[in-house]
Tab-separated table of C-alpha atoms in Angstrom:
chain	number	residue	atom	x	y	z
A	1	MET	CA	-51.289	-68.010	-21.666
A	2	ARG	CA	-50.628	-64.872	-23.912
A	3	ASP	CA	-50.491	-65.218	-27.683
A	4	PRO	CA	-46.812	-65.590	-28.686
A	5	PHE	CA	-47.476	-63.433	-31.825
A	6	PHE	CA	-48.906	-60.771	-29.637
A	7	LEU	CA	-45.899	-60.844	-27.258
A	8	SER	CA	-43.504	-60.694	-30.372
A	9	GLN	CA	-45.462	-57.424	-31.322
A	10	GLU	CA	-45.041	-56.059	-27.957
A	11	ALA	CA	-41.242	-56.677	-28.003
A	12	ALA	CA	-41.034	-55.085	-31.372
A	13	ASN	CA	-42.873	-52.078	-30.141
A	14	CYS	CA	-40.199	-51.489	-27.422
A	15	LEU	CA	-37.453	-51.342	-29.876
A	16	PRO	CA	-35.685	-47.976	-29.957
A	17	ILE	CA	-35.295	-48.449	-33.896
A	18	SER	CA	-37.977	-48.452	-36.503
A	19	LEU	CA	-39.142	-51.871	-37.726
A	20	ALA	CA	-41.393	-52.819	-40.653
A	21	ILE	CA	-42.267	-56.179	-42.219
A	22	LEU	CA	-42.990	-56.442	-45.837
A	23	ASP	CA	-44.593	-59.341	-47.671
A	24	PRO	CA	-42.965	-61.033	-50.754
A	25	GLU	CA	-44.663	-58.348	-53.064
A	26	GLY	CA	-43.166	-55.391	-50.960
A	27	ARG	CA	-46.291	-54.486	-49.165
A	28	ILE	CA	-46.151	-53.352	-45.467
A	29	ARG	CA	-47.612	-55.963	-43.237
A	30	TYR	CA	-46.546	-54.628	-39.770
A	31	VAL	CA	-44.779	-51.509	-38.401
A	32	ASN	CA	-43.720	-50.960	-34.830
A	33	GLN	CA	-44.422	-47.898	-32.809
A	34	THR	CA	-41.066	-46.177	-33.404
A	35	TRP	CA	-41.630	-46.691	-37.212
A	36	ILE	CA	-44.898	-44.798	-36.817
A	37	ARG	CA	-43.212	-41.945	-34.756
A	38	THR	CA	-40.628	-41.556	-37.255
A	39	ALA	CA	-43.079	-41.401	-40.016
A	40	GLU	CA	-45.141	-38.752	-38.451
A	41	LYS	CA	-41.886	-36.906	-37.621
A	42	TYR	CA	-40.976	-36.392	-41.301
A	43	GLY	CA	-44.542	-35.862	-42.522
A	44	LEU	CA	-44.814	-39.470	-44.035
A	45	SER	CA	-48.064	-40.377	-42.534
A	46	PRO	CA	-50.589	-41.840	-43.166
A	47	LEU	CA	-49.154	-44.007	-45.810
A	48	TRP	CA	-45.974	-45.173	-43.933
A	49	ASP	CA	-47.803	-46.119	-40.836
A	50	ARG	CA	-50.473	-48.056	-42.402
A	51	PRO	CA	-50.092	-51.701	-43.461
A	52	GLY	CA	-50.968	-52.413	-47.278
A	53	MET	CA	-48.685	-49.764	-48.587
A	54	ASN	CA	-46.379	-51.242	-51.375
A	55	VAL	CA	-42.866	-49.805	-50.476
A	56	LEU	CA	-41.231	-51.191	-53.571
A	57	LYS	CA	-43.918	-49.784	-55.988
A	58	HIS	CA	-44.361	-46.433	-54.238
A	59	PHE	CA	-40.601	-45.527	-54.878
A	60	GLU	CA	-40.678	-46.833	-58.400
A	61	ASN	CA	-42.294	-43.408	-59.146
A	62	PRO	CA	-39.461	-40.754	-59.185
A	63	GLU	CA	-41.943	-38.162	-57.854
A	64	ASN	CA	-41.990	-39.972	-54.689
A	65	HIS	CA	-38.190	-39.733	-54.137
A	66	SER	CA	-37.155	-36.549	-55.872
A	67	GLY	CA	-35.483	-38.477	-58.610
A	68	LYS	CA	-32.467	-39.457	-56.475
A	69	PRO	CA	-30.451	-42.190	-58.114
A	70	ASP	CA	-29.472	-43.778	-54.995
A	71	ILE	CA	-33.157	-44.547	-54.225
A	72	THR	CA	-33.473	-46.499	-57.412
A	73	GLU	CA	-30.291	-48.456	-56.485
A	74	TRP	CA	-31.870	-49.309	-53.051
A	75	LEU	CA	-35.066	-50.591	-54.410
A	76	THR	CA	-32.942	-52.951	-56.777
A	77	ARG	CA	-31.006	-54.202	-53.744
A	78	LEU	CA	-34.171	-54.708	-51.606
A	79	GLN	CA	-35.892	-56.688	-54.271
A	80	GLN	CA	-32.682	-58.907	-54.601
A	81	VAL	CA	-32.920	-59.555	-50.922
A	82	LEU	CA	-36.558	-60.661	-51.271
A	83	ASP	CA	-35.450	-62.710	-54.344
A	84	GLY	CA	-32.697	-64.365	-52.202
A	85	THR	CA	-29.960	-63.179	-54.631
A	86	LEU	CA	-28.446	-60.872	-51.951
A	87	PRO	CA	-28.125	-61.824	-48.231
A	88	SER	CA	-28.926	-58.365	-46.911
A	89	PHE	CA	-28.733	-54.715	-47.725
A	90	ASN	CA	-27.927	-51.533	-45.751
A	91	ALA	CA	-27.436	-47.916	-46.727
A	92	GLU	CA	-26.939	-44.492	-44.973
A	93	MET	CA	-29.287	-41.622	-45.541
A	94	GLN	CA	-30.733	-38.371	-44.415
A	95	PRO	CA	-34.406	-37.800	-44.588
A	96	CYS	CA	-33.905	-34.490	-46.615
A	97	ALA	CA	-31.197	-32.208	-47.838
A	98	SER	CA	-31.655	-29.776	-44.831
A	99	SER	CA	-31.678	-32.499	-42.191
A	100	LYS	CA	-28.620	-32.792	-39.871
A	101	ARG	CA	-29.711	-36.284	-38.766
A	102	TRP	CA	-28.527	-39.533	-40.327
A	103	TYR	CA	-30.215	-42.835	-40.359
A	104	ARG	CA	-29.245	-46.385	-41.562
A	105	LEU	CA	-31.689	-48.553	-43.560
A	106	GLU	CA	-31.239	-52.191	-43.429
A	107	GLY	CA	-33.108	-54.942	-45.123
A	108	VAL	CA	-32.711	-58.454	-44.227
A	109	PRO	CA	-34.960	-61.509	-45.478
A	110	LEU	CA	-37.738	-62.842	-43.276
A	111	ARG	CA	-37.451	-66.764	-43.547
A	112	ASP	CA	-39.577	-69.532	-42.605
A	113	SER	CA	-38.084	-71.075	-39.473
A	114	GLU	CA	-38.667	-74.798	-40.698
A	115	THR	CA	-37.998	-74.466	-44.606
A	116	SER	CA	-35.710	-71.330	-44.626
A	117	GLU	CA	-38.038	-70.019	-47.527
A	118	ILE	CA	-38.116	-66.358	-47.805
A	119	ARG	CA	-41.610	-65.089	-46.501
A	120	GLY	CA	-40.865	-61.497	-46.770
A	121	LEU	CA	-38.535	-58.577	-45.839
A	122	ILE	CA	-37.600	-56.949	-42.574
A	123	LEU	CA	-36.560	-53.154	-42.727
A	124	LEU	CA	-34.816	-51.677	-39.820
A	125	TYR	CA	-34.433	-47.930	-39.665
A	126	SER	CA	-31.963	-46.597	-37.033
A	127	ASP	CA	-30.724	-42.994	-36.075
A	128	ILE	CA	-27.082	-43.054	-36.448
A	129	THR	CA	-26.422	-39.267	-36.153
A	130	ILE	CA	-24.246	-39.532	-33.016
A	131	TYR	CA	-22.009	-41.973	-34.939
A	132	LYS	CA	-21.699	-39.882	-37.959
A	133	GLU	CA	-20.807	-36.911	-35.822
A	134	THR	CA	-17.995	-38.853	-34.146
A	135	GLU	CA	-16.906	-40.137	-37.610
A	136	SER	CA	-16.757	-36.402	-38.837
A	137	LYS	CA	-14.672	-35.313	-35.819
A	138	LEU	CA	-12.433	-38.128	-36.347
A	139	ARG	CA	-11.917	-37.300	-40.048
A	140	GLU	CA	-11.235	-33.616	-38.960
A	141	ALA	CA	-8.625	-34.681	-36.407
A	142	PHE	CA	-6.867	-37.007	-38.827
A	143	SER	CA	-6.897	-34.287	-41.502
A	144	GLN	CA	-5.172	-32.034	-39.021
A	145	ALA	CA	-2.619	-34.534	-37.904
A	146	HIS	CA	0.694	-34.668	-39.750
A	147	ILE	CA	2.665	-38.039	-39.254
A	148	LEU	CA	6.341	-37.571	-40.021
A	149	HIS	CA	8.084	-40.352	-41.931
A	150	GLY	CA	10.883	-41.075	-44.388
A	151	LEU	CA	14.316	-39.417	-44.354
A	152	LEU	CA	14.680	-35.810	-43.058
A	153	PRO	CA	17.639	-33.806	-44.215
A	154	ILE	CA	19.186	-32.258	-40.920
A	155	CYS	CA	22.395	-30.404	-40.726
A	156	ALA	CA	25.010	-32.283	-38.794
A	157	VAL	CA	26.249	-29.015	-37.045
A	158	CYS	CA	23.388	-26.662	-36.421
A	159	LYS	CA	20.508	-29.240	-36.460
A	160	LYS	CA	18.440	-27.228	-38.901
A	161	ILE	CA	16.156	-29.212	-41.249
A	162	LYS	CA	15.612	-28.808	-44.953
A	163	ASP	CA	11.913	-28.463	-45.898
A	164	GLU	CA	9.946	-28.996	-49.037
A	165	LEU	CA	11.129	-25.602	-50.333
A	166	ASN	CA	14.830	-26.525	-49.786
A	167	SER	CA	14.940	-23.917	-46.987
A	168	TRP	CA	16.961	-24.767	-43.702
A	169	VAL	CA	14.676	-24.165	-40.854
A	170	PRO	CA	15.297	-24.633	-36.891
A	171	ILE	CA	13.980	-28.067	-35.857
A	172	GLU	CA	11.490	-26.372	-33.511
A	173	GLU	CA	9.868	-24.469	-36.186
A	174	TYR	CA	9.856	-27.546	-38.454
A	175	LEU	CA	8.063	-29.712	-35.947
A	176	LYS	CA	5.645	-26.967	-34.821
A	177	ALA	CA	4.358	-26.510	-38.435
A	178	ARG	CA	3.820	-30.170	-38.925
A	179	THR	CA	2.635	-31.565	-35.581
A	180	PHE	CA	0.643	-30.519	-32.463
A	181	ALA	CA	3.931	-30.289	-30.567
A	182	ASP	CA	5.189	-27.145	-28.682
A	183	PHE	CA	8.553	-26.302	-27.211
A	184	THR	CA	10.015	-25.018	-23.992
A	185	HIS	CA	13.711	-24.622	-23.625
A	186	ASP	CA	16.164	-26.159	-21.049
A	187	ILE	CA	19.903	-27.302	-21.204
A	188	CYS	CA	21.063	-30.708	-20.953
A	189	PRO	CA	23.907	-31.670	-18.469
A	190	ASP	CA	26.317	-32.275	-21.407
A	191	CYS	CA	25.841	-28.841	-22.883
A	192	ILE	CA	26.265	-27.052	-19.456
A	193	ARG	CA	29.559	-28.900	-18.967
A	194	SER	CA	30.627	-28.033	-22.579
A	195	HIS	CA	29.440	-24.432	-22.817
A	196	TYR	CA	29.117	-23.232	-19.112
A	197	PRO	CA	32.123	-25.081	-17.428
A	198	GLN	CA	31.919	-22.762	-14.296
A	199	TYR	CA	28.633	-24.491	-13.416
A	200	SER	CA	29.606	-28.089	-14.102
A	201	ARG	CA	30.641	-28.482	-10.578
A	202	ILE	CA	27.252	-28.044	-9.366
A	203	LEU	CA	26.278	-30.990	-11.531
A	204	ASP	CA	29.053	-33.004	-10.366
A	205	SER	CA	28.300	-32.298	-6.688
A	206	GLY	CA	24.649	-33.546	-7.250
A	207	ASP	CA	23.153	-30.379	-5.869
A	208	PRO	CA	19.899	-29.097	-7.419
């Protein structure tokens, strides 16, 4: 029978997201293959793919994270997860300023199955670029969409609408400027009977 621990490592190596296990002091004890490939991709090897590196101590030095204030905040939160004062932590990031890819960093406590005592920290690092791109497209769409609400002053005779500049504009012009609607013109049966009575008999006869 195969070693269950070995099987769990095999399963972790099949994950499409990066996974690392830290001990209570913040040292890397295990990383899966995706973590190694990601580290190599961004030039983080050999430190990031070698167990023994202390992640928390490494980033305490501002030179290792360009002095970004959010990194300091993340370290504090990850330490709180290890201490048990925070149930979990997650943050979105880009590997560098020029990168167009987005990643999510998640930290959850590694607990003993019997005592629930925290034995370390599980770090998950996943590519969320496709979701960020979708979010950006939705934000852009919402920014272009105009929802009309409230009372609109409309002329009881000509049906023009008074806009924000107190100018009376045709209803078609008003709606086209504020929605994605466009217009084509036709004549309703009531207007045909009122304005073009000579054609009303066609309507009354039911002929097309």
